Amino acid sequence: MNSRKIELVVGFFVALAIAAVLMLAFNVANKGITGEGETYDLYAKFDNIGGLKVRSAVKVGGVTVGRVTSIKLDDKDFTPVVTLTIAKQYTNFPETSSVSILTSGLLGEQYVGLQPGFSFDGIEPLKEGDFIEDTKSALVLEDLIGQFLFSKSKD
Amino acid sequence: MNWLANLGAWVIEKIAATGRASQVLYGALVAVPRPIKNTPLVIRQMYVVGVQSLLIIVVSGLFIGMVMALQGYTILVDYGAEDSLGPMVALSLLRELGPVVTALLFAGRAGSALTAEIGLMKATEQLSSLEMMAIDPLRRVIAPRFWAGFICMPMLAVIFSAVGILGGHLVGVDWLGVDSGSYWSIMQSTVDFRADVLNGVIKSFVFAVIVTWIAVFKGYDCLPTSEGISKATTETVVHSSLTVLGLDFILTALMFGIE
Amino acid sequence: MDYLVEINNLTFKRGERVIYQDISMRIPKGKTTAIMGPSGIGKTTMLRLIGGQLKPDSGDILFAGNSIPSMNRHQLYKTRRDMSMLFQSGALFTELTVFDNVAYPLREHTKLSESLIRTIVLLKLQAVGLRGAAQLMPSELSGGMARRAALARAIALDPQLIMYDEPFAGQDPISMGVLVKLIKTLNDALNLTSIVVTHDVDEVMSIADYIYIVADKKVIGEGSPEQIRNSDSELVQQFLQGQADGPVPFHFPAESFKQQLLSGGKS
């Protein structure tokens, strides 16, 4: 086999590999959010984060707008602080927005649901580094069952 | 006392072999500064180790993806979670099976061939002959093969993963009736490009260094006889497979284990 | 006389085994020198020592006045362009045609144009009588033709010294005759210095100007073919006549046969 032919076949091989990478990047993985592209960070304090993990999704009405990039415990008041990294294309959420930890399906993954608040005069949009004040913690199954039993026994 | 002496001899031999292997690697790596003369050689070797391994990689990837979809479906369907088939297939392939199985197949297909070829070149005095022609065999023979393996294996691994995901789609969606939309979309919302795809590729580069290094070293270091070459070829497959599997655990622990 | 290679008091060991003990040789310039001796005494090792592939434990090897063992890598590679070696198997690159094999050292070491390389390669192939086989692969050549092709490659860069490692081993009488003629004519035509390592007595007697006979770690006889033939050393005569037993014993050293048989199963 002459060298021109070999170069051609190797070129085909490389093109195939590039196609595979592109497929993995665009069809399989969600490139963009936290991968590349510009982002900004918001913070939220929860009483209980349940099963939330780093890399869990942040969704607005079901649309993924960002990811959880770190979970730490505040060393003064011992509550978890969650860092939400949001893509730059989704800005101008008003200060009155709220976040809650939700579960997809009965046993599915937990994610952060962001509920945009009403915006009227005097309400600033959320900026890099802001804390979201209005948070709802995760539902913990044991607490739920406990509450249910408690209310039953009162009857 | 005899076993103690044997142990000592064994350790000394292993250390000496590591030293010789490092010399080979060093000799191959310092050959980079001659890209113009070496590029055609690397391309030729990419044909030998890369293109000629393509068929086995594609076929294996397809079947492994199909088997995983079949197995995964039967388990997931019990929990009503068959929509998670996509991420299950994709994550197992990207994080583990792609890099690892590619490395194992590569060791068997290309690594053993490299060892046998270099060993035969040694046995037929082609390496000595190069040296006497004032051409460094590390630079002319070892370096292009090493670089070709280093470049080709990650490419083969991504092709393996991509084909495997398509194979999973074939079985999961087309045959078992998982919804095509959820196969892709849940996969997309779960798989992260940097954490999963890139980490898999990094693994693959590490395996590429290990397998190709072992293969060229075993060939270069073998006894130039028929027994020596056959022993070296076997050792290439065994040593690189074991090293890949062991290293895979360490890399997985570093990349995905601790968060 | 002018010497191209001088070996002075060289000692070489392989592990514990001594191959050469305090050996000295001189290879005259422009002549054909033969190194003969029984198999397995490290004649090829001597060529590798001269080529710098092995380092002696003590002693020195001078090539054109420069010490080979004390050269650094760069100097050694530079010096090797002036010498070439014809390996026993030919050592042609199996993935290249005969033409590309001969062109190989030219392409590696010179910046000649492709048309000039073609001319040189065809000249060299013509010299060994293989111009018609230029486009064949090494696997299509007979053993003798492979050796001739390798010879064409060895002289491609016009070296000063050419070393032949067992050039006649395993050849039929005709190829043997061709090789003998080639070594002789090349040596005369190109003003080469040749070292021929062999144990084919008759062939080498006809072409060598000077002969060393090596056995048991040292030189046991040297001189012109005439002097060697008339040597009164028993060892030299045994080698020349090809006698089965003599100073070089037929039996590999062993304990006495009787003792071994009586000692039972413990081989």
XYZ file of C-alpha atoms in Angstrom:
681
model
C 0.000 0.000 0.000
C 1.498 3.335 -0.958
C 1.873 6.194 1.453
C -0.800 8.372 -0.170
C -3.410 5.709 0.430
C -2.258 5.245 4.015
C -2.546 8.965 4.633
C -6.053 8.889 3.242
C -7.146 6.015 5.476
C -5.534 7.571 8.543
C -7.281 10.822 7.688
C -10.576 8.968 7.589
C -9.773 7.419 10.963
C -9.042 10.812 12.522
C -12.235 12.264 11.033
C -14.183 9.376 12.525
C -12.673 10.049 15.947
C -13.523 13.746 15.692
C -17.083 12.848 14.716
C -17.295 10.586 17.759
C -16.082 13.385 20.043
C -18.610 15.794 18.543
C -21.367 13.269 19.036
C -20.352 12.749 22.650
C -20.141 16.496 23.184
C -23.446 17.545 21.642
C -25.656 14.500 21.599
C -24.655 12.718 24.763
C -23.369 15.335 27.176
C -24.895 18.664 28.034
C -22.068 20.874 26.975
C -22.438 24.541 27.781
C -23.752 24.735 31.297
C -20.817 24.646 33.721
C -18.771 23.053 30.997
C -17.821 25.989 28.908
C -19.464 29.344 28.457
C -19.803 32.158 30.924
C -21.565 31.659 34.200
C -22.320 33.511 37.409
C -22.709 32.223 40.956
C -25.647 32.599 43.321
C -25.835 31.277 46.864
C -28.686 29.814 48.842
C -28.930 28.609 52.435
C -31.140 25.654 53.184
C -32.095 24.042 56.461
C -31.712 20.629 54.907
C -30.478 19.737 51.453
C -31.612 16.122 51.505
C -29.941 14.172 48.730
C -28.756 17.170 46.723
C -25.294 16.649 45.227
C -22.687 18.671 43.471
C -23.589 18.726 39.745
C -27.302 18.476 40.443
C -29.323 20.560 38.024
C -30.819 23.984 38.652
C -34.116 24.259 36.786
C -36.586 27.013 36.070
C -39.915 25.567 35.070
C -38.168 22.363 34.031
C -35.491 24.086 31.934
C -31.968 23.445 33.184
C -30.273 26.816 33.639
C -27.306 25.827 35.773
C -25.777 23.381 38.200
C -24.877 23.043 41.835
C -21.121 23.519 41.952
C -20.432 23.305 45.664
C -22.132 22.429 48.917
C -20.612 23.642 52.178
C -21.667 23.982 55.759
C -21.653 27.534 57.096
C -19.372 27.338 60.131
C -21.317 29.958 62.141
C -24.931 28.867 62.005
C -24.339 25.309 60.769
C -26.643 25.453 57.798
C -25.695 24.181 54.343
C -24.728 26.814 51.773
C -25.260 25.742 48.170
C -23.505 27.448 45.284
C -25.640 27.635 42.148
C -23.710 28.286 38.966
C -26.064 29.745 36.375
C -25.361 30.297 32.684
C -24.917 33.950 31.706
C -27.719 33.719 29.187
C -30.239 33.408 32.026
C -29.965 36.649 33.981
C -32.336 39.133 35.566
C -34.028 36.794 37.994
C -35.598 39.211 40.504
C -34.482 39.361 44.134
C -37.808 37.936 45.194
C -37.134 34.614 43.473
C -37.249 31.519 45.606
C -35.439 28.202 45.411
C -36.580 24.822 46.626
C -35.096 21.354 46.523
C -37.316 19.109 44.488
C -37.282 15.506 43.396
C -37.874 14.321 39.872
C -40.329 11.509 40.149
C -40.884 9.475 43.272
C -37.365 8.102 43.634
C -35.544 10.238 41.076
C -32.654 12.621 41.442
C -32.995 15.768 43.469
C -32.549 19.140 41.845
C -32.877 22.798 42.702
C -36.039 24.431 41.398
C -35.787 28.189 40.959
C -39.117 30.014 41.061
C -38.732 33.540 39.651
C -40.513 36.133 41.823
C -42.515 39.131 40.709
C -40.496 42.067 39.643
C -41.699 45.586 40.162
C -40.032 48.888 40.875
C -37.367 48.860 43.499
C -36.635 45.165 43.070
C -33.104 44.512 41.871
C -32.201 41.518 39.699
C -29.960 38.836 41.272
C -26.273 39.393 40.587
C -23.061 37.420 40.982
C -22.536 36.504 44.632
C -26.068 37.318 45.837
C -27.840 35.137 48.375
C -31.329 33.943 47.563
C -33.271 34.558 50.754
C -36.410 32.564 50.143
C -35.511 28.862 50.281
C -37.498 25.704 50.849
C -35.643 22.665 52.115
C -35.766 19.187 50.760
C -38.555 16.905 51.762
C -37.097 14.173 53.888
C -39.150 11.015 53.768
C -38.657 10.184 57.452
C -39.859 13.637 58.535
C -42.838 13.273 56.260
C -43.795 9.915 57.706
C -43.208 11.268 61.206
C -45.536 14.182 60.578
C -48.159 11.905 59.094
C -48.106 9.592 62.101
C -48.158 12.554 64.481
C -51.223 14.082 62.862
C -52.902 10.665 62.805
C -52.370 10.123 66.526
C -53.980 13.511 67.290
C -57.205 12.421 65.657
C 17.764 -18.750 52.766
C 17.388 -19.732 49.163
C 13.966 -18.195 48.743
C 15.293 -14.959 50.222
C 18.026 -14.854 47.616
C 15.478 -15.621 44.919
C 13.290 -12.800 46.163
C 16.246 -10.461 46.098
C 17.199 -11.509 42.585
C 13.607 -11.035 41.453
C 13.402 -7.543 42.929
C 16.742 -6.554 41.434
C 15.681 -7.827 38.011
C 12.389 -5.918 38.218
C 14.145 -2.709 39.171
C 16.676 -3.180 36.384
C 13.848 -3.800 33.902
C 12.096 -0.639 35.068
C 15.320 1.235 34.487
C 15.710 -0.159 30.983
C 12.059 0.606 30.251
C 12.589 4.190 31.380
C 15.595 4.466 29.080
C 13.489 3.257 26.175
C 10.752 5.754 27.025
C 13.262 8.553 27.382
C 14.863 7.664 24.071
C 11.469 7.621 22.414
C 10.351 10.900 23.963
C 13.447 12.924 23.086
C 12.780 11.972 19.485
C 10.012 14.568 19.325
C 12.211 17.431 18.171
C 12.344 15.951 14.656
C 8.717 16.276 13.631
C 9.287 16.671 9.907
C 11.160 13.415 9.424
C 9.064 11.531 11.948
C 5.561 12.551 10.887
C 5.310 10.175 7.903
C 6.542 7.360 10.134
C 3.959 8.175 12.791
C 1.211 8.273 10.181
C 2.295 4.898 8.878
C 2.189 3.468 12.382
C -1.182 5.104 13.041
C -2.399 3.087 10.123
C -0.962 -0.090 11.611
C -2.027 0.339 15.237
C -5.059 2.580 14.765
C -6.867 1.881 11.539
C -6.241 -1.835 11.701
C -7.708 -1.953 15.218
C -10.784 -0.015 14.139
C -12.874 -3.003 13.134
C -12.451 -4.902 16.395
C -13.153 -1.706 18.352
C -16.316 -0.855 16.444
C -17.699 -4.390 16.590
C -16.896 -4.783 20.298
C -18.304 -1.346 21.107
C -21.526 -2.103 19.279
C -22.042 -5.421 21.033
C -21.099 -4.157 24.477
C -23.548 -1.263 24.095
C -26.244 -3.682 22.998
C -25.614 -6.106 25.848
C -25.619 -3.300 28.385
C -28.935 -2.005 27.105
C -30.404 -5.490 27.321
C -29.092 -6.169 30.815
C -29.831 -2.673 32.056
C -33.367 -2.767 30.726
C -34.271 -6.014 32.490
C -33.089 -4.551 35.807
C -34.405 -1.022 35.395
C -37.821 -2.083 34.165
C -38.539 -3.677 37.549
C -38.291 -0.231 39.136
C -40.122 1.478 36.344
C -36.924 3.377 35.672
C -36.257 2.222 32.107
C -36.040 5.863 31.092
C -32.682 5.923 32.867
C -31.307 3.409 30.371
C -29.653 6.190 28.369
C -27.536 7.602 31.183
C -26.734 4.113 32.458
C -25.337 3.004 29.104
C -23.612 6.324 28.443
C -21.995 6.708 31.843
C -20.726 3.133 32.030
C -19.246 3.454 28.563
C -17.731 6.896 28.951
C -16.309 6.447 32.423
C -15.276 2.803 32.417
C -15.889 0.463 29.552
C -14.772 2.768 26.759
C -11.280 3.429 28.085
C -10.767 0.053 29.767
C -12.096 -2.321 27.119
C -10.389 -0.310 24.393
C -7.114 -0.586 26.289
C -7.534 -4.338 26.737
C -8.452 -4.891 23.096
C -5.660 -2.576 22.010
C -3.161 -4.544 24.089
C -4.319 -7.757 22.467
C -4.593 -6.472 18.916
C -1.978 -3.758 18.487
C 0.256 -4.158 21.554
C 1.106 -7.777 20.868
C 1.721 -6.978 17.206
C 4.067 -4.142 18.166
C 6.024 -6.393 20.506
C 6.285 -9.173 17.942
C 7.302 -6.800 15.182
C 9.997 -5.058 17.200
C 11.176 -8.389 18.610
C 11.463 -9.795 15.116
C 13.346 -6.709 13.967
C 15.734 -7.343 16.822
C 16.072 -11.042 16.002
C 16.784 -10.324 12.340
C 19.395 -7.737 13.368
C 17.456 -4.868 11.797
C 17.820 -2.850 14.995
C 21.566 -3.497 15.187
C 21.824 -2.680 11.544
C 20.135 0.683 12.108
C 22.527 1.398 14.929
C 25.485 0.607 12.713
C 24.042 2.934 10.085
C 24.261 5.637 12.744
C 20.471 5.764 13.050
C 19.065 5.494 16.540
C 16.504 2.663 16.560
C 14.768 4.287 19.526
C 14.155 7.282 17.346
C 13.411 5.512 14.091
C 11.536 2.435 15.295
C 10.325 2.936 18.857
C 9.324 6.609 18.850
C 6.875 6.530 15.887
C 5.185 3.432 17.277
C 4.925 4.924 20.732
C 3.423 8.175 19.494
C 1.040 6.409 17.161
C -0.265 4.307 20.041
C -0.500 7.349 22.271
C -2.591 9.218 19.712
C -4.689 6.311 18.475
C -5.926 4.731 21.682
C -7.968 7.718 22.965
C -9.430 8.109 19.485
C -10.385 4.450 19.479
C -11.865 4.839 22.967
C -14.190 7.695 21.969
C -15.227 5.792 18.860
C -15.887 2.767 21.072
C -18.077 4.804 23.439
C -19.974 6.513 20.648
C -20.666 3.244 18.857
C -21.657 1.640 22.153
C -24.203 4.363 22.871
C -25.656 3.880 19.409
C -25.748 0.132 20.047
C -27.597 0.770 23.303
C -30.052 2.929 21.403
C -30.551 0.163 18.878
C -31.492 -2.403 21.510
C -33.117 -0.137 24.090
C -35.157 2.084 21.816
C -35.672 0.179 18.595
C -36.185 -3.277 20.073
C -37.288 -2.872 23.676
C -39.354 0.233 23.179
C -37.765 2.779 25.494
C -38.772 6.248 24.374
C -36.115 7.670 22.070
C -36.621 11.184 23.429
C -36.016 10.180 27.017
C -33.071 7.955 26.038
C -31.248 11.007 24.708
C -32.603 13.767 26.923
C -32.060 12.099 30.280
C -28.637 11.094 29.033
C -27.935 14.696 28.152
C -29.078 16.043 31.485
C -26.987 13.490 33.383
C -23.754 13.259 31.414
C -21.368 16.130 31.905
C -18.839 16.831 29.196
C -15.952 17.672 31.459
C -16.593 15.322 34.324
C -17.532 12.263 32.293
C -16.349 12.564 28.704
C -13.065 14.351 29.365
C -12.192 12.245 32.381
C -12.740 9.150 30.271
C -10.445 10.534 27.599
C -7.796 11.352 30.214
C -7.986 7.783 31.472
C -7.574 6.614 27.942
C -4.432 8.688 27.448
C -2.942 7.190 30.608
C -3.761 3.679 29.405
C -2.324 4.522 25.992
C 1.018 5.440 27.558
C 1.051 2.282 29.674
C 0.047 -0.197 26.979
C 2.218 1.252 24.219
C 5.159 1.671 26.533
C 4.948 -1.932 27.724
C 4.500 -3.167 24.149
C 7.483 -1.371 22.644
C 9.669 -2.073 25.654
C 8.897 -5.801 25.697
C 9.753 -5.985 22.013
C 12.918 -3.968 22.397
C 14.057 -5.861 25.474
C 13.147 -9.409 24.427
C 15.561 -12.229 23.809
C 16.002 -12.314 20.033
C 14.866 -15.907 19.650
C 11.504 -17.435 18.792
C 10.840 -18.346 22.434
C 11.928 -14.892 23.537
C 9.557 -13.174 21.132
C 6.597 -15.370 21.975
C 7.241 -14.879 25.683
C 7.519 -11.126 25.229
C 4.270 -11.023 23.252
C 2.414 -12.902 25.972
C 3.929 -10.684 28.628
C 2.818 -7.586 26.761
C -0.810 -8.683 26.831
C -0.726 -9.942 30.432
C 1.243 -7.077 31.932
C -0.613 -4.329 30.132
C -4.026 -5.831 30.906
C -3.220 -6.152 34.595
C -1.671 -2.697 34.770
C -4.664 -1.155 33.007
C -7.151 -2.793 35.371
C -5.163 -1.869 38.474
C -4.564 1.671 37.327
C -8.208 2.015 36.381
C -9.214 1.548 39.995
C -6.794 4.241 41.151
C -7.857 6.663 38.425
C -11.541 6.024 39.099
C -11.037 6.637 42.796
C -9.246 9.893 42.031
C -11.717 11.111 39.420
C -15.122 9.915 40.537
C -14.734 8.380 43.968
C -14.101 11.267 46.298
C -16.203 14.309 46.011
C 51.948 0.340 7.419
C 48.842 2.400 8.007
C 46.230 0.899 10.314
C 42.571 1.875 10.221
C 41.528 -0.077 13.300
C 43.758 -0.903 16.220
C 42.677 -3.076 19.096
C 44.959 -2.785 22.093
C 44.968 -5.175 25.063
C 41.225 -5.553 24.983
C 39.373 -7.558 27.614
C 35.668 -8.201 27.304
C 33.412 -10.169 29.618
C 29.802 -11.229 29.347
C 28.711 -11.462 32.941
C 31.230 -13.824 34.499
C 32.293 -15.352 31.190
C 35.455 -13.949 29.683
C 35.150 -13.622 25.911
C 38.446 -11.895 25.172
C 41.460 -11.717 27.426
C 44.007 -9.042 26.672
C 43.699 -9.358 22.909
C 45.374 -7.075 20.353
C 44.790 -6.778 16.587
C 45.590 -4.326 13.845
C 43.541 -3.921 10.707
C 45.617 -2.466 7.864
C 44.049 0.239 5.741
C 42.833 -0.678 2.278
C 43.293 -4.405 2.853
C 41.015 -7.309 3.551
C 41.570 -8.780 6.977
C 39.946 -12.000 8.055
C 39.120 -12.994 11.605
C 38.645 -16.739 11.818
C 37.942 -19.133 14.587
C 35.595 -21.814 15.792
C 31.938 -20.994 16.298
C 30.885 -19.463 19.555
C 34.093 -17.675 20.466
C 32.607 -14.248 19.913
C 33.819 -13.227 16.492
C 30.654 -11.218 15.930
C 31.204 -9.686 19.345
C 34.490 -8.306 18.036
C 32.670 -6.524 15.215
C 30.170 -5.093 17.658
C 33.027 -3.871 19.823
C 34.570 -2.114 16.833
C 31.172 -0.656 15.958
C 30.801 0.670 19.480
C 27.649 -1.320 20.207
C 29.458 -2.993 23.097
C 31.951 -1.483 25.471
C 35.103 -3.405 26.453
C 35.893 -3.978 30.126
C 39.423 -2.772 29.565
C 41.705 -1.946 26.687
C 41.104 0.357 23.778
C 39.836 0.323 20.208
C 41.091 2.998 17.860
C 39.317 3.824 14.625
C 41.413 6.122 12.418
C 43.249 7.107 15.594
C 40.151 7.908 17.681
C 39.196 5.816 20.658
C 35.767 4.241 20.130
C 34.945 3.282 23.747
C 35.556 6.796 25.072
C 33.392 8.538 22.491
C 30.116 10.091 23.497
C 26.949 9.184 21.653
C 27.149 12.008 19.191
C 30.761 11.309 18.203
C 30.033 7.609 17.974
C 27.128 8.143 15.596
C 29.285 10.413 13.514
C 32.054 7.841 13.366
C 29.643 5.070 12.416
C 28.872 6.830 9.164
C 32.391 5.879 8.121
C 31.883 2.216 8.834
C 29.236 -0.237 7.880
C 28.426 -3.761 8.728
C 26.970 -6.585 6.706
C 24.921 -8.718 9.047
C 24.648 -12.444 8.749
C 20.937 -12.310 7.953
C 21.310 -9.274 5.724
C 19.028 -7.341 8.089
C 17.134 -5.684 5.256
C 14.105 -3.699 6.377
C 11.269 -6.037 5.556
C 8.678 -3.328 4.916
C 10.771 -1.553 2.252
C 11.683 -2.575 -1.297
C 15.277 -3.357 -2.195
C 15.566 0.078 -3.787
C 14.274 1.868 -0.672
C 16.517 -0.254 1.523
C 19.596 0.910 -0.351
C 18.306 4.476 -0.488
C 17.588 4.441 3.245
C 20.969 5.561 4.641
C 21.207 8.177 1.888
C 17.808 9.625 2.756
C 18.622 9.590 6.477
C 22.070 11.088 6.362
C 22.241 13.270 3.277
C 20.172 16.009 1.743
C 20.613 14.759 -1.801
C 17.835 15.218 -4.313
C 15.635 12.238 -5.061
C 16.993 11.933 -8.633
C 20.581 11.881 -7.385
C 19.681 9.255 -4.794
C 18.129 7.196 -7.574
C 21.345 7.361 -9.574
C 23.484 6.347 -6.605
C 21.164 3.509 -5.631
C 21.108 2.113 -9.163
C 24.904 2.322 -9.311
C 25.257 0.416 -6.061
C 22.709 -2.176 -7.121
C 24.511 -2.541 -10.454
C 27.744 -3.170 -8.549
C 26.185 -6.142 -6.729
C 24.278 -7.269 -9.827
C 20.787 -6.639 -8.471
C 19.658 -3.649 -10.497
C 16.865 -5.770 -11.935
C 15.608 -6.654 -8.462
C 15.226 -3.046 -7.308
C 11.467 -3.199 -6.891
C 11.310 -6.587 -5.153
C 10.559 -6.923 -1.454
C 13.231 -8.550 0.742
C 10.969 -11.542 1.323
C 11.107 -12.290 -2.409
C 14.904 -12.568 -2.449
C 16.969 -15.681 -1.907
C 19.431 -15.688 0.980
C 22.380 -14.883 -1.262
C 20.522 -12.076 -3.053
C 19.426 -10.608 0.286
C 23.039 -10.496 1.373
C 24.052 -8.797 -1.855
C 21.272 -6.247 -1.462
C 22.435 -5.628 2.095
C 25.943 -5.191 0.718
C 24.677 -2.549 -1.690
C 23.076 -0.774 1.271
C 26.272 -1.093 3.296
C 28.312 0.676 0.617
C 25.672 3.315 -0.132
C 27.404 5.985 1.918
C 30.895 5.006 0.685
C 32.277 4.025 4.078
C 35.961 3.567 4.849
C 35.459 0.319 6.683
C 33.098 -2.521 5.985
C 32.648 -5.430 8.342
C 31.283 -8.726 7.093
C 29.672 -10.967 9.675
C 29.813 -14.563 8.398
C 29.123 -13.572 4.785
C 29.411 -17.151 3.507
C 27.380 -18.967 6.146
C 24.625 -21.101 4.684
C 25.237 -20.175 1.031
C 25.251 -22.481 -1.940
C 28.555 -22.710 -3.857
C 27.450 -20.276 -6.563
C 26.311 -17.485 -4.224
C 29.422 -18.136 -2.180
C 31.530 -17.584 -5.277
C 29.576 -14.424 -6.114
C 30.094 -13.042 -2.610
C 33.806 -13.855 -2.614
C 34.176 -12.052 -5.917
C 32.138 -9.080 -4.688
C 34.117 -8.625 -1.501
C 37.336 -8.744 -3.458
C 36.283 -6.375 -6.233
C 34.562 -3.896 -3.939
C 37.589 -3.770 -1.718
C 39.847 -3.018 -4.673
C 37.511 -0.723 -6.575
C 36.359 1.448 -3.684
C 39.624 1.305 -1.757
C 37.750 -0.031 1.247
C 39.129 -1.633 4.328
C 37.348 -4.909 4.958
C 37.077 -7.121 7.989
C 35.645 -10.548 7.264
C 34.548 -12.701 10.159
C 34.120 -16.278 9.062
C 34.982 -19.892 9.556
C 34.990 -20.825 5.877
C 38.687 -21.447 5.485
C 39.062 -21.899 1.730
C 37.029 -18.878 0.662
C 38.725 -16.527 3.021
C 42.194 -17.767 2.147
C 41.547 -16.672 -1.418
C 40.620 -13.066 -0.624
C 42.246 -12.107 2.674
C 45.479 -10.154 2.807
C 45.946 -10.847 6.478
C 44.400 -13.392 8.786
C 43.836 -13.586 12.524
C 42.825 -16.894 14.031
C 41.087 -16.439 17.338
C 40.368 -19.191 19.831
C 40.146 -19.473 23.567
C 39.931 -15.710 24.284
C 43.084 -14.809 22.371
C 44.781 -14.712 18.996
C 46.371 -18.085 18.328
C 47.777 -17.363 14.913
C 48.190 -14.452 12.536
C 49.834 -13.646 9.249
C 49.306 -13.755 5.520
C 47.401 -16.760 4.135
C 50.760 -18.318 3.240
C 52.145 -17.934 6.749
C 48.982 -19.309 8.264
C 49.011 -22.344 6.033
C 52.570 -23.106 7.087
C 51.955 -22.437 10.746
C 53.301 -25.047 13.119
C 50.635 -24.419 15.752
C 48.588 -27.560 16.339
C 45.479 -25.520 17.014
C 45.757 -23.588 13.760
C 46.303 -26.777 11.811
C 43.307 -28.453 13.454
C 41.163 -25.511 12.438
C 42.464 -25.391 8.871
C 42.145 -29.129 8.320
C 38.801 -29.356 10.038
C 39.782 -32.262 12.285
C 37.147 -33.401 14.719
C 39.428 -33.807 17.687
C 42.638 -32.113 18.681
C 43.586 -29.232 20.926
C 39.942 -28.126 20.616
C 38.325 -31.233 22.113
C 35.391 -33.002 20.507
C 33.671 -33.331 23.873
C 32.143 -30.432 25.693
C 33.832 -30.295 29.099
C 32.125 -32.764 31.445
C 32.886 -35.065 34.307
C 34.099 -38.465 33.245
C 31.533 -40.581 31.468
C 32.017 -43.520 33.783
C 31.446 -41.411 36.844
C 28.253 -39.928 35.417
C 26.831 -43.335 34.552
C 27.651 -44.680 37.997
C 26.202 -41.707 39.816
C 22.717 -42.839 38.855
C 19.785 -40.650 38.012
C 21.257 -37.341 39.139
C 22.242 -36.449 35.589
